[in-house]
């Protein structure tokens, strides 16, 4: 089977390389097509939303930036003298990061990471969504326990998307925050993929039985919230 093109990565690469570009669209499982502004992925630190600025201010030690995109958060942390390992699946995005000066770029799914342990795991721009669904969140939290140092932390933002179902029927056979997306660019389509948005109460119900301590530490005017997770007995399993 021929793999679907990385239309997300191509759109960002065209913007970065100052090539003629088209609109990057994202299709959703609830029936809409929305424009995804490519310049948003390349913003400067003073343009970061408050939730991202707060998360970056909490980083400690060696940082594993998961779903690093084109590396804007990794570069900001590097400028503050942090050691950053930037993990990203898109080859185009990894090339952009390297061209921009991100020192350690790992082109792989997060689950393929194989050490060293880190002090902070960071997933911004609702990066926790990459786990896909509630089962994926459970598996990710077990994986994170393996690769965090004792005393380490997991930082990410998410939101409650129940408001979407003011207009659409709330699903009954799966968690409503499991949304399907597909990118479109230059009349090419990527694969459909699942992205998770998780409300805080549901997050607590998943995290606490696994031994995580969960802190809700910030929320902005759009109800995007930031959490800090710690695990009392981190260490390689």
XYZ file of N, CA and C in Angstrom:
711
model
N 0.843 -1.195 0.000
C 0.000 0.000 0.000
C 0.879 1.246 0.000
N 0.583 2.194 -0.865
C 1.340 3.446 -0.916
C 0.906 4.336 0.239
N 1.850 4.812 1.074
C 1.447 5.648 2.209
C 0.895 6.983 1.743
N -0.033 7.524 2.525
C -0.576 8.847 2.216
C 0.519 9.892 2.375
N 0.473 10.962 1.586
C 1.503 11.997 1.690
C 1.414 12.742 3.019
N 2.559 13.245 3.452
C 2.621 14.067 4.671
C 2.242 15.493 4.279
N 0.946 15.729 4.088
C 0.517 17.037 3.598
C 0.717 18.115 4.659
N 0.602 17.750 5.914
C 0.884 18.678 7.018
C 2.346 19.142 6.956
N 3.255 18.194 6.878
C 4.670 18.536 6.807
C 5.014 19.307 5.549
N 4.397 18.949 4.419
C 4.673 19.647 3.166
C 4.210 21.102 3.223
N 3.039 21.332 3.808
C 2.543 22.700 3.930
C 3.480 23.560 4.773
N 3.967 23.006 5.865
C 4.880 23.762 6.721
C 6.232 23.963 6.041
N 6.699 22.950 5.302
C 7.955 23.087 4.584
C 7.863 24.149 3.489
N 6.754 24.196 2.765
C 6.582 25.214 1.731
C 6.584 26.614 2.338
N 5.937 26.764 3.474
C 5.931 28.064 4.148
C 7.348 28.433 4.579
N 8.045 27.482 5.193
C 9.400 27.731 5.688
C 10.359 28.052 4.547
N 10.223 27.357 3.425
C 11.127 27.541 2.289
C 10.723 28.701 1.386
N 9.663 29.415 1.780
C 9.169 30.561 1.012
C 8.778 30.150 -0.402
N 8.176 28.968 -0.504
C 7.650 28.499 -1.784
C 6.195 28.967 -1.925
N 5.687 28.994 -3.148
C 4.262 29.288 -3.306
C 3.437 28.285 -2.501
N 2.500 28.782 -1.736
C 1.739 27.915 -0.849
C 0.252 28.008 -1.148
N -0.461 27.023 -0.632
C -1.908 26.989 -0.696
C -2.418 26.876 0.737
N -3.711 26.868 0.904
C -4.295 26.746 2.235
C -4.147 25.321 2.752
N -3.747 25.188 4.010
C -3.762 23.906 4.698
C -5.130 23.782 5.370
N -5.872 22.758 4.960
C -7.196 22.526 5.509
C -7.172 21.313 6.424
N -8.078 21.305 7.392
C -8.260 20.116 8.215
C -9.741 19.761 8.204
N -10.031 18.517 7.816
C -11.383 17.976 7.835
C -11.603 17.286 9.174
N -12.836 17.306 9.669
C -13.137 16.728 10.974
C -14.242 15.692 10.870
N -14.275 14.811 11.853
C -15.289 13.761 11.872
C -16.674 14.302 12.188
N -16.757 15.540 12.673
C -18.084 16.118 12.887
C -18.527 16.976 11.709
N -17.822 16.851 10.563
C -18.365 17.315 9.302
C -17.943 18.680 8.810
N -16.925 19.281 9.408
C -16.494 20.607 8.971
C -15.129 20.543 8.302
N -14.823 21.590 7.518
C -13.473 21.789 6.991
C -13.023 23.164 7.457
N -11.864 23.208 8.123
C -11.388 24.445 8.721
C -9.987 24.758 8.222
N -9.685 26.041 8.062
C -8.348 26.463 7.653
C -7.389 26.368 8.838
N -6.180 25.862 8.566
C -5.133 25.773 9.569
C -4.014 26.742 9.167
N -3.921 27.914 9.782
C -2.905 28.897 9.371
C -1.486 28.380 9.618
N -0.692 28.260 8.552
C 0.652 27.693 8.704
C 1.579 28.606 9.493
N 1.351 29.932 9.430
C 2.254 30.828 10.146
C 2.160 30.639 11.660
N 1.045 30.091 12.152
C 0.882 29.877 13.586
C 1.932 28.902 14.125
N 2.378 27.978 13.312
C 3.361 26.995 13.758
C 4.758 27.600 13.894
N 4.958 28.798 13.341
C 6.280 29.421 13.319
C 6.340 30.678 14.196
N 5.432 30.820 15.119
C 5.377 32.041 15.915
C 6.595 32.189 16.826
N 6.862 33.416 17.219
C 7.956 33.741 18.124
C 7.502 33.545 19.574
N 8.452 33.410 20.506
C 8.070 33.186 21.904
C 7.126 34.230 22.477
N 7.263 35.494 22.058
C 6.358 36.507 22.599
C 4.949 36.396 22.027
N 4.776 35.501 21.054
C 3.450 35.234 20.494
C 2.818 33.976 21.067
N 3.547 33.238 21.902
C 2.988 32.028 22.495
C 1.795 32.397 23.372
N 0.709 31.613 23.311
C -0.399 31.826 24.245
C 0.073 31.677 25.694
N -0.687 32.241 26.603
C -0.300 32.235 28.011
C -0.112 30.813 28.541
N -0.946 29.867 28.096
C -0.834 28.496 28.589
C 0.510 27.883 28.196
N 1.026 28.223 27.014
C 2.318 27.704 26.584
C 3.457 28.395 27.321
N 3.349 29.700 27.507
C 4.385 30.416 28.246
C 4.503 29.899 29.670
N 3.362 29.617 30.273
C 3.379 29.093 31.641
C 4.041 27.715 31.665
N 3.682 26.866 30.718
C 4.275 25.528 30.673
C 5.789 25.597 30.511
N 6.260 26.450 29.625
C 7.701 26.574 29.401
C 8.416 27.077 30.656
N 7.737 27.937 31.413
C 8.362 28.465 32.633
C 8.517 27.397 33.710
N 7.783 26.290 33.590
C 7.837 25.224 34.585
C 8.832 24.120 34.235
N 9.403 24.178 33.035
C 10.317 23.110 32.604
C 11.543 23.048 33.493
N 12.033 21.831 33.674
C 13.206 21.577 34.506
C 14.101 20.558 33.823
N 15.419 20.711 33.995
C 16.372 19.698 33.560
C 16.311 19.396 32.082
N 16.502 18.118 31.739
C 16.415 17.664 30.352
C 14.953 17.525 29.963
N 14.605 18.103 28.797
C 13.210 18.153 28.366
C 13.016 17.282 27.124
N 12.021 16.416 27.164
C 11.600 15.650 25.995
C 10.365 16.343 25.426
N 10.548 17.031 24.293
C 9.465 17.760 23.632
C 8.817 16.800 22.645
N 7.633 16.292 22.993
C 6.972 15.242 22.220
C 5.971 15.880 21.265
N 6.048 15.492 19.983
C 5.244 16.150 18.975
C 5.724 17.565 18.775
N 7.030 17.707 18.549
C 7.694 19.015 18.585
C 7.352 19.918 17.412
N 6.726 19.373 16.356
C 6.375 20.212 15.206
C 7.609 20.776 14.528
N 7.633 22.096 14.319
C 8.805 22.727 13.692
C 9.770 23.283 14.735
N 9.521 22.984 16.009
C 10.533 23.233 17.030
C 10.498 24.575 17.726
N 9.387 25.290 17.670
C 9.394 26.624 18.284
C 9.570 26.548 19.799
N 8.988 25.557 20.446
C 9.156 25.438 21.896
C 10.547 24.909 22.233
N 11.035 23.963 21.437
C 12.383 23.438 21.661
C 13.425 24.545 21.540
N 13.290 25.398 20.539
C 14.244 26.496 20.356
C 14.174 27.484 21.514
N 12.972 27.789 21.976
C 12.832 28.693 23.102
C 13.522 28.142 24.344
N 13.361 26.843 24.586
C 14.008 26.224 25.738
C 15.519 26.166 25.562
N 15.984 25.864 24.347
C 17.426 25.884 24.090
C 18.025 27.252 24.394
N 17.313 28.306 24.016
C 17.791 29.660 24.281
C 17.912 29.931 25.775
N 17.141 29.171 26.559
C 17.227 29.298 28.019
C 18.207 28.288 28.624
N 18.996 27.643 27.760
C 20.074 26.733 28.159
C 19.585 25.373 28.645
N 18.350 24.996 28.284
C 17.890 23.642 28.578
C 18.437 22.677 27.537
N 18.665 21.444 27.944
C 18.910 20.365 27.000
C 17.562 19.834 26.552
N 17.316 19.822 25.235
C 16.014 19.441 24.700
C 16.175 18.311 23.692
N 15.355 17.297 23.824
C 15.244 16.221 22.846
C 13.893 16.401 22.165
N 13.901 16.705 20.871
C 12.671 17.012 20.142
C 12.240 15.796 19.328
N 11.074 15.242 19.667
C 10.551 14.040 19.013
C 9.413 14.442 18.077
N 9.515 14.007 16.811
C 8.515 14.386 15.808
C 8.476 13.315 14.717
N 7.269 12.957 14.266
C 7.142 11.917 13.250
C 7.281 12.438 11.825
N 7.001 13.717 11.584
C 7.070 14.262 10.233
C 8.516 14.540 9.833
N 8.971 13.901 8.744
C 10.335 14.143 8.263
C 10.538 15.590 7.852
N 9.522 16.182 7.233
C 9.633 17.579 6.811
C 9.807 18.489 8.017
N 9.046 18.253 9.060
C 9.179 19.071 10.262
C 10.547 18.880 10.916
N 11.043 17.660 10.914
C 12.367 17.402 11.485
C 13.450 18.138 10.700
N 13.327 18.172 9.390
C 14.297 18.924 8.578
C 14.250 20.408 8.916
N 13.040 20.944 9.100
C 12.907 22.350 9.470
C 13.560 22.607 10.828
N 13.314 21.740 11.791
C 13.934 21.909 13.108
C 15.447 21.940 13.014
N 16.006 21.021 12.247
C 17.461 20.986 12.099
C 17.983 22.258 11.440
N 17.275 22.727 10.415
C 17.686 23.963 9.746
C 17.599 25.169 10.676
N 16.670 25.125 11.619
C 16.481 26.237 12.552
C 17.434 26.175 13.747
N 18.111 25.047 13.911
C 19.091 24.965 14.975
C 18.720 24.132 16.178
N 17.632 23.346 16.097
C 17.340 22.411 17.179
C 18.434 21.351 17.191
N 19.067 21.169 18.340
C 20.290 20.374 18.398
C 20.046 18.871 18.358
N 18.984 18.401 18.992
C 18.732 16.961 19.037
C 17.313 16.698 18.550
N 17.229 16.225 17.317
C 15.949 15.962 16.668
C 15.817 14.460 16.454
N 14.722 13.893 16.933
C 14.477 12.459 16.826
C 13.247 12.245 15.959
N 13.446 11.720 14.744
C 12.347 11.492 13.801
C 11.768 10.103 14.060
N 10.777 10.054 14.951
C 10.206 8.767 15.358
C 8.901 9.004 16.113
N 8.052 7.981 16.205
C 6.933 8.047 17.140
C 7.473 8.067 18.571
N 6.755 8.721 19.458
C 7.246 8.820 20.840
C 7.488 7.441 21.445
N 6.674 6.445 21.079
C 6.785 5.127 21.689
C 8.083 4.418 21.327
N 8.786 4.904 20.280
C 10.068 4.313 19.889
C 11.241 4.919 20.643
N 10.989 5.927 21.466
C 12.068 6.559 22.231
C 12.717 5.534 23.150
N 14.045 5.591 23.246
C 14.775 4.573 23.986
C 15.856 5.185 24.877
N 15.486 6.223 25.610
C 16.368 6.792 26.607
C 17.259 7.889 26.077
N 17.863 8.659 26.961
C 17.878 8.529 28.419
C 16.586 9.014 29.068
N 16.455 8.728 30.368
C 15.338 9.283 31.108
C 15.470 10.803 31.175
N 14.339 11.471 31.342
C 14.321 12.936 31.294
C 13.637 13.486 32.536
N 13.848 14.786 32.754
C 13.249 15.463 33.902
C 11.846 15.989 33.588
N 11.629 16.392 32.337
C 10.345 16.971 31.924
C 9.929 16.395 30.592
N 8.679 15.978 30.507
C 8.052 15.669 29.218
C 7.061 16.778 28.916
N 7.135 17.295 27.693
C 6.348 18.461 27.301
C 5.542 18.137 26.054
N 4.243 18.392 26.108
C 3.371 18.208 24.942
C 2.458 19.426 24.877
N 2.743 20.358 23.949
C 1.980 21.590 23.861
C 1.157 21.647 22.577
N 0.316 22.674 22.484
C -0.664 22.791 21.393
C -1.575 21.563 21.390
N -2.054 21.223 22.589
C -2.847 20.019 22.812
C -2.112 18.774 22.315
N -0.800 18.762 22.558
C 0.016 17.658 22.070
C -0.363 16.308 22.622
N -1.022 16.266 23.802
C -1.449 14.980 24.337
C -2.431 14.310 23.390
N -3.011 15.098 22.477
C -3.947 14.545 21.512
C -3.375 13.440 20.664
N -2.049 13.408 20.513
C -1.438 12.401 19.638
C -1.643 10.976 20.138
N -2.053 10.825 21.394
C -2.320 9.462 21.886
C -3.566 8.879 21.230
N -4.400 9.736 20.651
C -5.490 9.276 19.806
C -6.818 9.033 20.475
N -6.801 8.296 21.590
C -8.049 7.921 22.254
C -7.762 7.595 23.717
N -8.797 7.217 24.443
C -8.624 6.987 25.874
C -7.709 5.799 26.169
N -7.799 4.755 25.357
C -6.882 3.625 25.548
C -5.440 4.063 25.295
N -5.254 4.909 24.282
C -3.918 5.424 24.002
C -3.382 6.291 25.120
N -4.261 7.053 25.776
C -3.841 7.865 26.921
C -3.345 6.978 28.048
N -4.070 5.923 28.339
C -3.664 4.974 29.372
C -2.283 4.401 29.065
N -2.079 3.975 27.826
C -0.789 3.389 27.442
C 0.331 4.419 27.502
N 0.039 5.644 27.088
C 1.047 6.704 27.139
C 1.496 6.974 28.576
N 0.557 7.005 29.500
C 0.907 7.281 30.889
C 1.789 6.184 31.473
N 1.548 4.942 31.096
C 2.434 3.860 31.530
C 3.820 4.009 30.915
N 3.868 4.372 29.629
C 5.151 4.592 28.949
C 5.916 5.735 29.604
N 5.223 6.823 29.940
C 5.881 7.993 30.531
C 6.504 7.661 31.881
N 5.894 6.779 32.628
C 6.459 6.385 33.919
C 7.837 5.753 33.743
N 8.031 5.097 32.616
C 9.314 4.440 32.362
C 10.428 5.435 32.070
N 10.093 6.538 31.388
C 11.131 7.416 30.863
C 11.298 8.731 31.603
N 10.531 8.933 32.687
C 10.750 10.083 33.546
C 11.702 9.718 34.678
N 12.616 10.626 34.978
C 13.470 10.440 36.140
C 12.645 10.581 37.421
N 13.129 10.024 38.535
C 12.475 10.297 39.820
C 12.404 11.806 40.049
N 11.229 12.286 40.433
C 11.047 13.715 40.620
C 10.698 14.460 39.353
N 10.565 13.738 38.231
C 10.257 14.377 36.952
C 8.797 14.767 36.823
N 8.474 15.406 35.711
C 7.120 15.916 35.522
C 6.690 15.780 34.067
N 5.386 15.698 33.891
C 4.755 15.641 32.585
C 3.842 16.853 32.479
N 4.075 17.715 31.473
C 3.319 18.945 31.284
C 2.594 18.906 29.951
N 1.287 19.149 29.979
C 0.559 19.252 28.714
C -0.724 20.045 28.903
N -1.261 20.514 27.787
C -2.521 21.246 27.800
C -3.561 20.456 27.013
N -4.822 20.668 27.378
C -5.927 20.078 26.649
C -7.164 20.921 26.904
N -8.315 20.436 26.457
C -9.557 21.184 26.660
C -10.746 20.233 26.573
N -11.852 20.699 27.117
C -13.115 19.970 27.077
C -13.872 20.420 25.832
N -14.104 19.501 24.890
C -14.771 19.879 23.637
C -16.246 19.489 23.633
N -16.833 19.358 24.807
C -18.260 19.010 24.861
C -19.118 20.074 24.184
N -18.613 21.310 24.110
C -19.375 22.383 23.461
C -19.664 22.078 21.985
N -18.835 21.253 21.360
C -19.068 20.903 19.953
C -20.422 20.240 19.776
N -20.870 19.579 20.821
C -22.075 18.771 20.697
C -23.324 19.534 21.121
N -23.170 20.874 21.199
C -24.358 21.714 21.253
C -25.079 21.671 19.905
N -24.288 21.430 18.837
C -24.842 21.374 17.486
C -24.863 19.969 16.906
N -24.023 19.077 17.438
C -23.926 17.722 16.900
C -24.332 16.725 17.977
N -24.711 15.531 17.566
C -25.143 14.505 18.502
C -23.958 13.955 19.291
N -24.076 13.950 20.603
C -23.016 13.412 21.452
C -22.901 11.905 21.230
N -21.685 11.388 20.950
C -21.546 9.944 20.747
C -21.819 9.178 22.039
N -22.295 7.977 21.893
C -22.589 7.128 23.052
C -21.697 5.894 23.116
N -20.967 5.601 22.027
C -20.162 4.379 21.983
C -18.666 4.644 22.093
N -18.269 5.903 22.282
C -16.865 6.244 22.524
C -16.825 7.608 23.199
N -15.675 7.946 23.792
C -15.526 9.225 24.486
C -15.605 10.377 23.488
N -16.375 11.397 23.822
C -16.662 12.472 22.869
C -15.438 13.289 22.450
N -14.363 13.208 23.219
C -13.154 13.956 22.870
C -12.238 13.242 21.892
N -12.638 12.066 21.414
C -11.866 11.331 20.409
C -12.343 11.793 19.036
N -11.619 12.740 18.452
C -12.027 13.382 17.202
C -11.144 12.884 16.056
N -11.746 12.666 14.904
C -10.994 12.258 13.713
C -10.687 13.484 12.840
N -9.448 13.538 12.325
C -9.022 14.640 11.478
C -8.339 14.115 10.215
N -8.363 14.947 9.188
C -7.633 14.665 7.953
C -7.147 15.993 7.380
N -5.852 16.054 7.045
C -5.288 17.253 6.430
C -5.461 17.222 4.910
N -5.665 18.403 4.343
C -5.737 18.576 2.893
C -4.847 19.754 2.501
N -4.027 19.547 1.464
C -3.132 20.604 0.993
C -2.812 20.353 -0.479
N -2.963 21.382 -1.279
C -2.681 21.285 -2.720
C -3.424 20.103 -3.355
N -4.670 19.927 -2.955
C -5.548 18.875 -3.468
C -5.037 17.469 -3.161
N -4.191 17.361 -2.158
C -3.759 16.058 -1.656
C -4.310 15.868 -0.245
N -4.558 14.608 0.101
C -5.172 14.297 1.384
C -4.274 13.345 2.170
N -4.086 13.650 3.433
C -3.399 12.717 4.314
C -4.358 11.665 4.832
N -3.831 10.727 5.602
C -4.685 9.726 6.244
C -5.534 10.390 7.331
N -6.701 9.831 7.570
C -7.464 10.211 8.745
C -6.715 9.752 9.993
N -6.757 10.558 11.043
C -6.109 10.174 12.293
C -6.970 10.637 13.459
N -6.834 9.945 14.573
C -7.594 10.271 15.781
C -6.777 11.171 16.683
N -7.426 12.169 17.269
C -6.780 13.133 18.172
C -7.656 13.267 19.407
N -7.046 13.254 20.567
C -7.808 13.253 21.810
C -7.820 14.627 22.470
N -9.004 15.076 22.829
C -9.204 16.206 23.731
C -9.860 15.637 24.980
N -9.269 15.890 26.136
C -9.772 15.242 27.344
C -10.101 16.295 28.397
N -11.305 16.214 28.949
C -11.672 17.135 30.020
C -10.940 16.735 31.295
N -10.788 17.703 32.205
C -9.935 17.489 33.371
C -10.455 16.379 34.282
N -11.754 16.310 34.501
C -12.291 15.286 35.399
C -12.042 13.879 34.843
N -12.200 13.718 33.532
C -11.924 12.420 32.918
C -10.439 12.096 32.999
N -9.602 13.104 32.784
C -8.159 12.900 32.905
C -7.797 12.391 34.298
N -8.351 12.998 35.320
C -8.076 12.550 36.682
C -8.447 11.084 36.876
N -9.591 10.682 36.336
C -10.062 9.308 36.499
C -9.131 8.297 35.859
N -8.413 8.722 34.791
C -7.456 7.836 34.137
C -6.128 7.841 34.876
N -5.673 9.020 35.294
C -4.330 9.172 35.860
C -4.201 8.603 37.272
N -5.143 8.895 38.124
C -4.972 8.593 39.538
C -4.878 7.102 39.843
N -5.658 6.214 39.178
C -5.467 4.777 39.437
C -4.089 4.263 39.015
N -3.416 4.992 38.122
C -2.077 4.592 37.691
C -0.987 5.176 38.594
N -1.387 5.902 39.625
C -0.427 6.423 40.591
C 0.059 7.829 40.348
N -0.489 8.522 39.328
C -0.058 9.886 39.030
C -0.722 10.893 39.972
N 0.043 11.896 40.360
C -0.500 13.073 41.020
C -0.805 14.105 39.945
N -2.015 14.662 39.926
C -2.479 15.536 38.856
C -2.761 16.926 39.418
N -2.096 17.937 38.847
C -2.330 19.319 39.250
C -2.880 20.112 38.071
N -4.024 20.724 38.268
C -4.597 21.674 37.305
C -4.000 23.028 37.663
N -3.091 23.544 36.849
C -2.319 24.703 37.281
C -2.608 25.979 36.508
N -3.352 25.894 35.414
C -3.651 27.109 34.660
C -4.808 26.828 33.713
N -5.620 27.859 33.458
C -6.669 27.772 32.449
C -6.872 29.145 31.851
N -6.975 29.217 30.514
C -7.129 30.518 29.873
C -8.600 30.805 29.575
N -8.828 31.930 28.896
C -10.205 32.359 28.650
C -10.945 31.471 27.667
N -10.202 30.606 26.948
C -10.842 29.676 26.007
C -11.051 28.293 26.624
N -10.804 28.178 27.923
C -10.915 26.913 28.670
C -9.845 25.893 28.283
N -8.773 26.373 27.651
C -7.599 25.515 27.458
C -6.884 25.439 28.803
N -6.649 24.234 29.300
C -6.054 24.120 30.631
C -4.698 23.417 30.554
N -3.868 23.702 31.549
C -2.535 23.121 31.660
C -2.474 22.260 32.908
N -1.896 21.057 32.752
C -1.735 20.171 33.902
C -0.274 19.791 34.079
N 0.054 19.502 35.316
C 1.371 18.968 35.682
C 1.138 17.634 36.375
N 1.708 16.571 35.800
C 1.596 15.229 36.364
C 2.937 14.803 36.920
N 2.915 14.258 38.112
C 4.116 13.683 38.702
C 3.781 12.278 39.195
N 4.823 11.463 39.289
C 4.649 10.063 39.670
C 5.632 9.782 40.805
N 5.180 9.343 41.959
C 6.048 9.297 43.142
C 7.186 8.298 43.056
N 7.077 7.299 42.202
C 8.136 6.281 42.143
C 8.627 6.094 40.733
N 8.911 7.238 40.059
C 9.399 7.119 38.685
C 10.671 6.291 38.639
N 10.881 5.686 37.519
C 12.069 4.891 37.333
C 11.856 3.887 36.250
N 12.906 3.410 35.671
C 12.832 2.473 34.563
C 12.225 1.164 35.041
N 11.145 0.735 34.350
C 10.458 -0.496 34.752
C 11.239 -1.733 34.278
